Coordinates of C-alpha atoms in Angstrom, one line a residue:
M1 CA -45.1 -40.8 -9.1
F2 CA -46.1 -39.5 -5.7
S3 CA -45.3 -35.9 -6.8
L4 CA -47.4 -36.3 -9.9
I5 CA -50.4 -37.5 -7.8
L6 CA -49.8 -34.6 -5.4
K7 CA -49.9 -32.1 -8.3
L8 CA -53.1 -33.6 -9.5
C9 CA -54.6 -33.3 -6.0
L10 CA -53.6 -29.7 -5.8
A11 CA -54.9 -28.9 -9.2
L12 CA -58.3 -30.3 -8.1
L13 CA -58.0 -28.6 -4.8
I14 CA -57.3 -25.0 -6.0
P15 CA -60.7 -24.5 -7.7
R16 CA -62.4 -26.0 -4.7
L17 CA -60.6 -23.6 -2.4
D18 CA -61.4 -20.8 -4.7
A19 CA -65.1 -21.7 -4.4
M20 CA -64.7 -21.5 -0.7
L21 CA -63.7 -17.9 -0.7
P22 CA -66.4 -15.2 0.0
V23 CA -68.7 -14.7 -2.9
E24 CA -70.9 -11.8 -3.9
Y25 CA -74.5 -12.7 -3.1
V26 CA -77.9 -11.1 -2.8
G27 CA -78.6 -11.4 0.9
S28 CA -79.9 -9.4 3.8
R29 CA -76.5 -8.1 4.9
S30 CA -75.5 -7.0 1.3
I31 CA -78.9 -5.3 0.8
L32 CA -78.3 -3.2 4.0
R33 CA -75.2 -1.8 2.4
T34 CA -76.5 -1.1 -1.1
I35 CA -77.1 2.6 -0.3
E36 CA -73.3 3.0 -0.3
T37 CA -73.3 2.6 -4.1
N38 CA -76.9 3.4 -4.9
I39 CA -76.2 6.7 -6.6
K40 CA -78.5 7.9 -9.4
N41 CA -77.3 9.5 -12.6
D42 CA -77.9 13.0 -11.2
G43 CA -75.4 12.2 -8.4
N44 CA -78.0 12.0 -5.6
R45 CA -77.6 9.0 -3.3
E46 CA -80.7 7.0 -2.3
Y47 CA -80.9 6.1 1.3
G48 CA -84.2 4.2 1.6
I49 CA -83.4 0.5 1.2
E50 CA -85.8 -1.2 -1.3
V51 CA -86.5 -4.8 -0.1
N52 CA -88.8 -7.5 -1.6
A53 CA -90.4 -10.7 -0.6
T54 CA -87.3 -12.7 -1.1
N55 CA -85.2 -10.8 1.4
F56 CA -87.7 -9.0 3.6
D57 CA -87.5 -11.3 6.6
D58 CA -83.8 -11.6 6.4
V59 CA -83.2 -7.9 6.2
F60 CA -85.3 -7.2 9.3
R61 CA -83.9 -10.1 11.2
E62 CA -80.3 -9.1 10.6
T63 CA -80.5 -5.3 11.0
P64 CA -78.9 -4.0 14.2
A65 CA -81.5 -1.1 14.2
T66 CA -84.0 -1.3 17.0
Y67 CA -86.9 0.2 15.0
A68 CA -88.0 0.3 11.4
V69 CA -90.1 2.4 9.1
V70 CA -91.4 0.6 6.0
E71 CA -93.0 2.4 3.1
F72 CA -95.3 0.4 0.8
F73 CA -95.5 2.1 -2.6
A74 CA -96.0 1.5 -6.3
H75 CA -93.4 2.7 -8.8
W76 CA -96.1 3.9 -11.2
C77 CA -97.8 6.0 -8.5
P78 CA -97.3 9.8 -9.1
A79 CA -97.9 10.5 -5.4
C80 CA -95.3 7.9 -4.4
R81 CA -92.7 9.4 -6.8
N82 CA -93.5 12.9 -5.4
Y83 CA -93.1 11.6 -1.8
K84 CA -89.9 9.8 -2.3
P85 CA -87.6 12.9 -1.8
Q86 CA -89.3 13.5 1.5
Y87 CA -88.8 10.0 2.6
E88 CA -85.1 10.2 1.5
K89 CA -84.5 13.3 3.7
V90 CA -85.4 11.2 6.7
A91 CA -83.7 8.0 5.6
R92 CA -80.3 9.8 5.2
L93 CA -80.3 10.4 9.0
F94 CA -80.6 6.7 9.9
N95 CA -79.4 4.5 7.0
G96 CA -75.9 3.5 6.0
A97 CA -72.4 3.5 7.6
D98 CA -72.2 7.3 7.3
A99 CA -75.7 7.9 8.8
I100 CA -76.1 10.9 11.1
H101 CA -77.8 8.7 13.8
P102 CA -76.9 5.1 13.0
G103 CA -78.2 1.8 14.4
I104 CA -81.5 3.2 15.6
I105 CA -84.0 3.0 12.7
L106 CA -84.0 1.1 9.5
M107 CA -85.8 2.9 6.7
A108 CA -87.0 0.5 4.0
R109 CA -89.4 0.5 1.0
V110 CA -91.4 -2.2 -0.7
D111 CA -92.7 -1.8 -4.3
C112 CA -96.2 -3.4 -4.4
A113 CA -96.3 -3.0 -8.1
N114 CA -93.7 -5.7 -8.4
K115 CA -95.6 -9.0 -8.6
I116 CA -93.1 -10.8 -6.4
N117 CA -94.3 -8.6 -3.5
S118 CA -98.1 -9.3 -3.9
K119 CA -98.4 -11.7 -1.0
L120 CA -96.2 -9.5 1.2
C121 CA -98.3 -6.4 0.5
D122 CA -101.5 -8.4 1.2
K123 CA -100.1 -9.4 4.6
F124 CA -99.9 -5.7 5.5
S125 CA -103.4 -5.0 4.0
I126 CA -102.1 -2.3 1.6
E127 CA -105.2 -0.4 0.5
H128 CA -103.6 2.6 -1.2
F129 CA -100.2 4.1 -1.9
P130 CA -98.1 5.0 -0.1
M131 CA -98.7 3.5 3.3
L132 CA -96.0 3.7 6.0
F133 CA -95.6 1.5 9.1
W134 CA -93.6 1.8 12.3
G135 CA -92.5 -0.9 14.8
P136 CA -89.6 -2.8 16.3
A137 CA -87.5 -4.2 13.5
A138 CA -87.8 -7.7 14.7
K139 CA -91.6 -7.6 14.6
F140 CA -91.6 -7.2 10.9
V141 CA -90.0 -10.6 10.5
S142 CA -93.0 -12.8 9.2
G143 CA -95.2 -9.9 10.5
S144 CA -98.5 -8.6 9.3
W145 CA -100.9 -5.8 9.9
K146 CA -104.7 -5.5 9.9
R147 CA -106.6 -2.3 10.3
K148 CA -108.7 -3.4 13.2
Q149 CA -106.0 -5.5 14.8
E150 CA -105.5 -4.7 18.5
N151 CA -102.3 -4.8 20.5
S152 CA -100.1 -5.0 17.4
A153 CA -96.5 -4.0 17.7
I154 CA -96.6 -2.6 14.1
H155 CA -98.4 0.7 13.7
L156 CA -99.7 2.6 10.7
I157 CA -98.0 6.0 10.5
D158 CA -100.7 8.7 9.9
E159 CA -98.4 11.8 9.8
W160 CA -96.0 11.3 7.0
R161 CA -96.8 13.6 4.0
T162 CA -93.6 15.7 4.5
A163 CA -90.2 14.9 5.8
D164 CA -90.9 17.2 8.8
L165 CA -94.2 15.4 9.6
L166 CA -92.5 12.0 9.4
L167 CA -89.5 13.0 11.6
N168 CA -91.8 14.6 14.1
W169 CA -93.8 11.4 14.3
I170 CA -90.6 9.4 14.9
N171 CA -89.4 11.9 17.6
K172 CA -92.7 11.5 19.4
Q173 CA -92.3 7.7 19.5
L174 CA -88.7 7.8 20.7
G175 CA -88.8 10.9 22.8
S176 CA -86.0 12.3 20.7
S177 CA -85.2 15.5 19.0
Y178 CA -83.7 14.6 15.6
G179 CA -83.7 17.3 13.0
L180 CA -83.5 17.3 9.2
E181 CA -80.6 19.7 9.3
D182 CA -78.5 17.4 11.5
V183 CA -75.1 17.1 9.7
T184 CA -72.7 15.6 12.2
Y185 CA -73.2 12.7 14.5
E186 CA -72.8 14.2 18.0
N187 CA -73.9 11.0 19.8
E188 CA -76.3 13.1 21.7
H189 CA -78.7 10.3 22.5
V190 CA -76.3 7.8 24.0
Q191 CA -77.5 5.9 27.1
T192 CA -75.3 6.5 30.1
N193 CA -77.4 4.8 32.7
T194 CA -75.1 2.2 34.1
T195 CA -77.8 0.6 36.2
D196 CA -79.6 -0.6 33.1
L197 CA -78.4 -4.2 32.7
Q198 CA -80.1 -4.7 29.4
Q199 CA -77.8 -2.1 27.6
I200 CA -75.2 -4.8 27.1
A201 CA -77.6 -6.8 25.0
R202 CA -76.8 -4.5 22.0
A203 CA -73.1 -5.0 22.5
V204 CA -72.9 -8.2 20.4
Y205 CA -73.0 -5.9 17.3
D206 CA -70.0 -4.1 18.7
V207 CA -68.2 -7.4 19.3
E208 CA -68.7 -8.1 15.6
E209 CA -67.5 -4.6 14.8
A210 CA -64.4 -5.0 16.9
T211 CA -63.6 -8.4 15.5
A212 CA -63.9 -7.2 11.9
T213 CA -61.9 -4.0 12.7
A214 CA -59.1 -5.9 14.4
F215 CA -58.9 -8.3 11.5
E216 CA -58.8 -5.3 9.0
I217 CA -56.0 -3.8 11.0
I218 CA -54.0 -7.0 11.0
T219 CA -54.3 -7.4 7.2
E220 CA -53.9 -3.8 6.2
H221 CA -50.7 -3.4 8.4
K222 CA -49.4 -6.8 7.1
M223 CA -48.9 -8.0 10.6
I224 CA -49.1 -11.7 9.8
K225 CA -45.5 -12.8 9.9
S226 CA -43.7 -16.1 10.6
E227 CA -43.4 -15.3 14.3
T228 CA -47.1 -14.2 14.6
R229 CA -48.8 -16.9 12.6
A230 CA -49.2 -19.3 15.5
S231 CA -50.7 -16.7 17.8
L232 CA -53.3 -15.7 15.2
I233 CA -54.2 -19.3 14.5
N234 CA -54.7 -20.0 18.2
F235 CA -56.9 -17.0 18.6
L236 CA -58.9 -17.9 15.5
Q237 CA -59.5 -21.3 17.1
I238 CA -61.0 -19.6 20.1
L239 CA -63.2 -17.4 17.9
V240 CA -64.5 -20.5 16.0
A241 CA -65.5 -22.2 19.3
H242 CA -66.7 -19.3 21.5
H243 CA -67.4 -16.1 19.6
P244 CA -71.0 -14.9 20.6
S245 CA -71.8 -14.1 17.0
R246 CA -72.5 -17.1 14.8
R247 CA -71.5 -15.3 11.6
C248 CA -68.1 -14.4 13.2
R249 CA -67.7 -18.1 14.2
K250 CA -68.4 -19.2 10.7
G251 CA -66.1 -16.6 9.1
S252 CA -63.3 -17.4 11.5
A253 CA -63.7 -21.1 10.6
E254 CA -63.5 -20.3 6.9
I255 CA -60.3 -18.3 7.4
L256 CA -58.8 -21.1 9.6
V257 CA -59.6 -23.8 7.1
N258 CA -58.0 -21.7 4.3
F259 CA -55.2 -20.2 6.4
D260 CA -52.2 -21.8 4.6
T261 CA -53.7 -20.8 1.3
L262 CA -54.5 -17.2 2.3
N263 CA -51.2 -16.8 4.0
P264 CA -48.7 -19.3 2.5
S265 CA -45.6 -20.2 4.5
K266 CA -42.2 -21.5 3.4
V267 CA -43.6 -25.0 3.9
W268 CA -45.1 -24.8 0.4
S269 CA -42.9 -25.5 -2.6
R270 CA -42.2 -22.6 -5.0
G271 CA -44.3 -24.1 -7.7
T272 CA -47.3 -24.8 -5.4
L273 CA -47.0 -21.3 -3.9
Q274 CA -47.1 -19.8 -7.4
L275 CA -50.3 -21.7 -8.2
F276 CA -52.1 -20.2 -5.3
R277 CA -50.7 -16.7 -6.1
D278 CA -52.0 -17.1 -9.6
K279 CA -55.5 -17.6 -8.1
K280 CA -55.1 -14.2 -6.4
V281 CA -56.1 -15.6 -3.1
A282 CA -55.5 -13.0 -0.3
M283 CA -56.2 -12.8 3.4
S284 CA -57.5 -9.3 2.9
D285 CA -60.3 -10.6 0.7
H286 CA -61.9 -12.3 3.6
Q287 CA -64.3 -10.5 6.0
I288 CA -64.2 -12.4 9.2
C289 CA -67.8 -11.5 10.2
G290 CA -69.4 -11.2 6.8
K291 CA -68.9 -8.9 3.8
D292 CA -70.8 -6.0 5.3
I293 CA -69.1 -5.8 8.7
P294 CA -67.7 -3.5 10.0
R295 CA -70.7 -1.2 9.6
G296 CA -68.8 1.9 10.6
Y297 CA -70.5 2.7 13.9
W298 CA -70.9 1.5 17.5
M299 CA -74.0 0.9 19.6
F300 CA -73.3 -0.2 23.2
C301 CA -69.7 1.2 22.8
R302 CA -70.8 4.5 21.4
G303 CA -69.2 7.4 23.2
S304 CA -70.6 10.9 23.6
K305 CA -67.8 12.0 21.3
N306 CA -66.8 10.2 18.1
D307 CA -63.2 9.8 19.3
T308 CA -64.0 8.1 22.6
R309 CA -64.9 4.5 23.4
G310 CA -65.5 2.5 20.2
F311 CA -62.9 -0.1 19.2
S312 CA -61.1 -0.4 22.5
C313 CA -64.5 -0.9 24.3
G314 CA -65.6 -3.4 21.7
L315 CA -62.3 -5.4 22.0
W316 CA -62.7 -5.6 25.8
V317 CA -66.3 -6.8 25.4
L318 CA -65.0 -9.5 22.9
L319 CA -62.4 -10.7 25.4
H320 CA -64.8 -10.9 28.3
S321 CA -67.5 -12.6 26.2
L322 CA -64.9 -15.2 25.2
S323 CA -63.7 -15.7 28.7
V324 CA -67.2 -16.6 30.0
R325 CA -67.7 -19.3 27.3
I326 CA -64.7 -21.5 27.8
D327 CA -64.4 -24.7 29.8
D328 CA -61.9 -25.3 32.6
G329 CA -59.6 -27.2 30.3
E330 CA -59.3 -24.3 27.9
S331 CA -58.5 -21.6 30.5
Q332 CA -54.7 -21.6 30.3
N333 CA -54.7 -21.9 26.5
T334 CA -57.2 -19.0 26.2
F335 CA -55.1 -16.9 28.6
K336 CA -51.9 -17.5 26.5
S337 CA -53.8 -16.9 23.2
T338 CA -55.3 -13.7 24.5
C339 CA -52.0 -12.4 25.7
N340 CA -50.2 -13.4 22.5
F341 CA -52.9 -11.9 20.3
I342 CA -52.8 -8.5 22.1
H343 CA -49.0 -8.5 22.1
D344 CA -48.7 -9.4 18.4
F345 CA -51.6 -7.5 16.9
F346 CA -52.7 -4.5 19.1
V347 CA -51.3 -1.4 17.5
C348 CA -51.4 0.9 20.6
E349 CA -47.8 0.5 21.8
E350 CA -48.3 1.7 25.4
C351 CA -51.5 -0.4 25.8
R352 CA -49.8 -3.4 24.3
Q353 CA -46.8 -3.2 26.7
H354 CA -49.0 -2.7 29.7
F355 CA -51.1 -5.7 28.8
H356 CA -48.0 -7.8 28.3
E357 CA -46.7 -6.8 31.7
M358 CA -50.0 -7.9 33.3
C359 CA -49.7 -11.3 31.5
S360 CA -46.1 -11.7 32.5
S361 CA -47.0 -11.2 36.2
V362 CA -49.1 -14.4 36.3
S363 CA -47.0 -16.9 38.1
K364 CA -48.9 -20.2 37.7
P365 CA -51.2 -21.7 35.0
F366 CA -54.9 -21.2 35.1
E367 CA -56.7 -24.5 35.9
K368 CA -60.2 -23.2 36.0
A369 CA -62.2 -20.8 33.7
H370 CA -63.4 -19.1 36.9
D371 CA -59.8 -17.9 37.6
F372 CA -59.2 -16.7 34.1
I373 CA -62.5 -14.8 34.1
L374 CA -61.6 -13.0 37.3
W375 CA -58.0 -12.3 36.1
L376 CA -59.3 -10.6 32.9
W377 CA -61.8 -8.6 35.0
E378 CA -59.0 -7.4 37.3
A379 CA -56.7 -6.6 34.4
H380 CA -59.5 -4.5 32.8
N381 CA -59.9 -2.6 36.1
E382 CA -56.1 -2.1 36.3
V383 CA -56.2 -0.6 32.8
N384 CA -59.1 1.6 33.8
E385 CA -57.3 2.9 36.9
R386 CA -54.3 3.8 34.8
L387 CA -56.4 5.6 32.2
M388 CA -58.4 7.4 34.9
K389 CA -55.2 9.2 35.9
D390 CA -54.2 9.9 32.3
E391 CA -57.6 11.3 31.3
A392 CA -57.8 13.5 34.4
S393 CA -54.3 14.8 33.7
F394 CA -54.8 15.5 30.0
R395 CA -58.5 16.1 30.0
T396 CA -59.1 13.6 27.3
G397 CA -61.9 11.5 28.9
D398 CA -65.5 11.1 27.7
P399 CA -67.5 13.4 30.0
K400 CA -70.5 11.0 29.9
F401 CA -68.4 7.8 30.2
P402 CA -65.6 8.5 32.6
K403 CA -63.4 5.5 33.4
V404 CA -64.8 3.6 36.5
I405 CA -64.0 0.5 38.4
F406 CA -66.3 -2.2 37.1
P407 CA -68.9 -3.2 37.9
P408 CA -70.1 -0.1 39.7
K409 CA -72.1 -0.7 42.8
Q410 CA -75.3 0.4 41.1
L411 CA -74.9 -2.4 38.6
C412 CA -73.9 -5.1 41.1
P413 CA -74.4 -4.2 44.7
S414 CA -73.8 -7.8 45.8
C415 CA -70.3 -7.7 44.2
Y416 CA -69.2 -5.4 47.1
S417 CA -68.6 -7.0 50.4
S418 CA -67.9 -3.6 52.1
E419 CA -67.9 0.1 51.2
P420 CA -64.8 1.3 49.3
K421 CA -62.1 2.9 51.4
N422 CA -59.2 5.1 50.5
G423 CA -59.5 4.7 46.7
N424 CA -60.5 1.9 44.4
R425 CA -57.7 -0.5 45.2
N426 CA -59.1 -1.0 48.7
I427 CA -62.5 -2.2 47.5
S428 CA -63.4 -5.4 49.2
W429 CA -64.9 -7.6 46.5
D430 CA -67.1 -10.7 46.9
H431 CA -65.4 -12.6 44.1
D432 CA -68.0 -15.3 43.9
E433 CA -70.6 -12.6 43.2
V434 CA -68.4 -10.9 40.7
Y435 CA -67.9 -14.2 38.9
R436 CA -71.7 -14.7 38.8
F437 CA -72.2 -11.2 37.5
L438 CA -69.6 -11.4 34.8
T439 CA -70.8 -14.8 33.4
N440 CA -74.4 -13.4 33.3
Y441 CA -73.5 -9.9 32.0
Y442 CA -71.1 -11.1 29.2
G443 CA -72.9 -14.3 28.6
E444 CA -76.7 -14.6 28.7
V445 CA -77.5 -10.9 28.8
L446 CA -75.1 -10.0 26.1
V447 CA -76.9 -12.2 23.5
S448 CA -80.5 -11.8 24.9
E449 CA -81.7 -9.6 22.1
Y450 CA -79.3 -10.8 19.4
K451 CA -80.9 -12.7 16.4
D452 CA -78.3 -15.3 15.9
K453 CA -79.1 -16.1 12.3
D454 CA -76.9 -16.4 9.2
S455 CA -78.1 -15.4 5.8
L456 CA -75.1 -16.6 3.9
P457 CA -76.1 -18.9 1.1
N458 CA -75.5 -22.7 1.5
V459 CA -72.4 -22.9 -0.6
E460 CA -69.8 -25.6 -0.3
T461 CA -67.5 -23.3 1.7
G462 CA -69.0 -24.2 4.4
K463 CA -69.5 -27.7 5.1
L464 CA -66.2 -28.0 6.8
A465 CA -66.5 -24.5 8.4
E466 CA -69.9 -25.5 9.8
E467 CA -68.4 -28.6 11.3
L468 CA -65.8 -26.5 13.0
V469 CA -68.4 -24.1 14.3
A470 CA -70.5 -26.9 15.6
S471 CA -67.6 -28.6 17.3
P472 CA -66.3 -26.1 19.9
N473 CA -63.8 -28.5 21.6
S474 CA -62.1 -29.6 18.4
V475 CA -58.5 -28.8 17.7
V476 CA -58.2 -27.1 14.3
V477 CA -55.0 -27.4 12.3
P478 CA -55.3 -25.4 9.1
F479 CA -52.8 -27.4 7.1
G480 CA -54.5 -30.7 8.0
A481 CA -57.9 -29.2 7.2
A482 CA -56.8 -28.2 3.8
L483 CA -55.3 -31.6 3.2
G484 CA -58.5 -33.2 4.3
I485 CA -60.3 -31.3 1.6
A486 CA -57.7 -32.4 -0.9
A487 CA -58.2 -36.0 0.1
A488 CA -62.0 -35.6 -0.4
S489 CA -61.5 -34.0 -3.8
C490 CA -59.0 -36.5 -5.1
G491 CA -60.3 -39.7 -3.5
F492 CA -56.7 -40.8 -2.7
G493 CA -57.3 -41.0 1.1
A494 CA -54.2 -43.2 1.7
L495 CA -51.9 -41.1 -0.3
A496 CA -53.2 -37.9 1.4
W497 CA -52.6 -39.6 4.8
L498 CA -49.0 -40.5 3.7
W499 CA -48.4 -36.9 2.6
R500 CA -49.8 -35.5 5.9
S501 CA -47.5 -37.9 7.7
R502 CA -44.5 -36.6 5.8
Q503 CA -45.4 -33.0 6.5
K504 CA -45.4 -33.7 10.3
S505 CA -41.7 -34.2 10.2
R506 CA -41.1 -30.7 8.8
K507 CA -39.8 -28.0 11.1
Y508 CA -42.7 -25.6 10.5
K509 CA -45.3 -28.2 11.1
H510 CA -43.7 -29.3 14.3
Q511 CA -43.4 -25.8 15.6
L512 CA -47.0 -24.9 14.7
L513 CA -48.5 -28.0 16.3
K514 CA -46.3 -27.4 19.4
S515 CA -47.5 -23.8 19.7
I516 CA -51.1 -24.8 19.2

């Protein structure tokens, strides 16, 4: 009888779990990627992103680009049709994952002949077609423009009639030298001024990029095994509670809730396991930070060469940003989870082993977050010292971003209690100042310009995931979460409780809870 009820519960649970998987939706993040597949019959790709009144604010709120160019046009207008190829020549430089100069300018278009856009076009006082506007991307969110308006952050572009004129106008605004013939991204405009504290504010996009890239590596290399499941679950718990990006927190929670479904273990019966396999549920189908991340480029972690910085930089920023958000009671668990995650899932063997050695050298548990934050900072500097020697020997370093001991004195003079003597290891640090700098740099400053909004639709996925995101100190057990959903679906609370109790006696459950 019990098994019959259990099968009924699972039968009701499966469609519900299926509904909880990522769905295709028309939202801001998906629209930003439409250019990847927006190819006309003649084979030419369109790079200008056409937005409308329903997604306009979301697109400009979510874009990582600092600036935006918006063309208001009408599809029936001959002049607009003739101008479109000129606009596309400029848009290809900035839009899309394969952009020549990504993450700088969003090139968008609004069709005012579409009735849905009437009020939007009125807000920008569109008098003729086409009209082009320039400004910080964030200023277009619920923005407007009037011809006699003073001190507006949004400006009418008056030199746009050819691609050359438009690009020259952009170059004047940015003090840049982009060219229509640019074909490879040489990272020539990277900022290397380490004294600019605000640079880190753009790094939250790289933290998203690094999180998504790490998860892709894990799934593509089939790295989730019986001996690594617990370490991934533990790390996901930390991401749910403390990731600086809300969409990554939410995506991590969705994966955590569905973990046993996405990556079934031997604890499931053969028949139940087959039911889930028939639904074609797979871990690789989940994008941990949203369906359109990774974007394919870096912003704060951009090197002057395409094969420098990038993922390793983003991963370090992720670890530091997590460390400054934990409470004292979480410090030892976060330390163990970080060490286990790098050991089990980082694919650079030499780096993985070196990090494992640093973790193994810690002789006593961390009782305060303060101590873990400083340990991670010291570990990072130890890695940098090792790489300094390697890069000097093999000449593989980034000339604009050589490895340095962090933070440099220009960035935090108060962190140094005396001048360095006889090499970096003899620096006399003021650890209290270093701690204050790290918590500010990877905490408040990191997210100071980040628009922490989520454009995902309000589907049922999410009610449990949202609870996990909003409850940073909760302990998440994927199996229990899934059973909780089953209980809600079936209405057999008592029987679900009994089944959960039985599962606790199983070896896998015991080991998982013990490890968590």
